[in-house]
Amino acid sequence: MPLYEYRCADCGAKFDELVASADEKVACPKCQSSKTEKLLSVFAAAVPSGAGAGAESCARPGCGSGFS
Ligand SMILES: [Zn+2]
């Protein structure tokens, strides 16, 4: 299973979680809040960002601002 890093929107805690699906919701281990956001995975973070890396590899709507 992939390991993802999450951050809690309520208490700001960062934690790693093994999840079966990237869309799986996880609760904060500190405050049990479900308002957690998935950060970039270790693998994704290893990809150079900026420097022209962008539009072609971006499949998410809204992240290609400035690209028309
Ligand atoms: Zn929390």
CSV table of C-alpha atoms in Angstrom, one decimal, residues 54-64:
chain,number,residue,atom,x,y,z
A,54,GLY,CA,3.7,21.7,-15.5
A,55,ALA,CA,0.9,21.7,-17.9
A,56,GLU,CA,1.5,18.5,-19.7
A,57,SER,CA,1.8,16.4,-16.6
A,58,CYS,CA,-1.0,18.2,-14.8
A,59,ALA,CA,-4.2,16.2,-15.2
A,60,ARG,CA,-6.2,18.0,-12.4
A,61,PRO,CA,-8.7,20.7,-13.4
A,62,GLY,CA,-7.8,24.1,-12.0
A,63,CYS,CA,-4.1,23.6,-11.6
A,64,GLY,CA,-3.2,24.8,-15.0
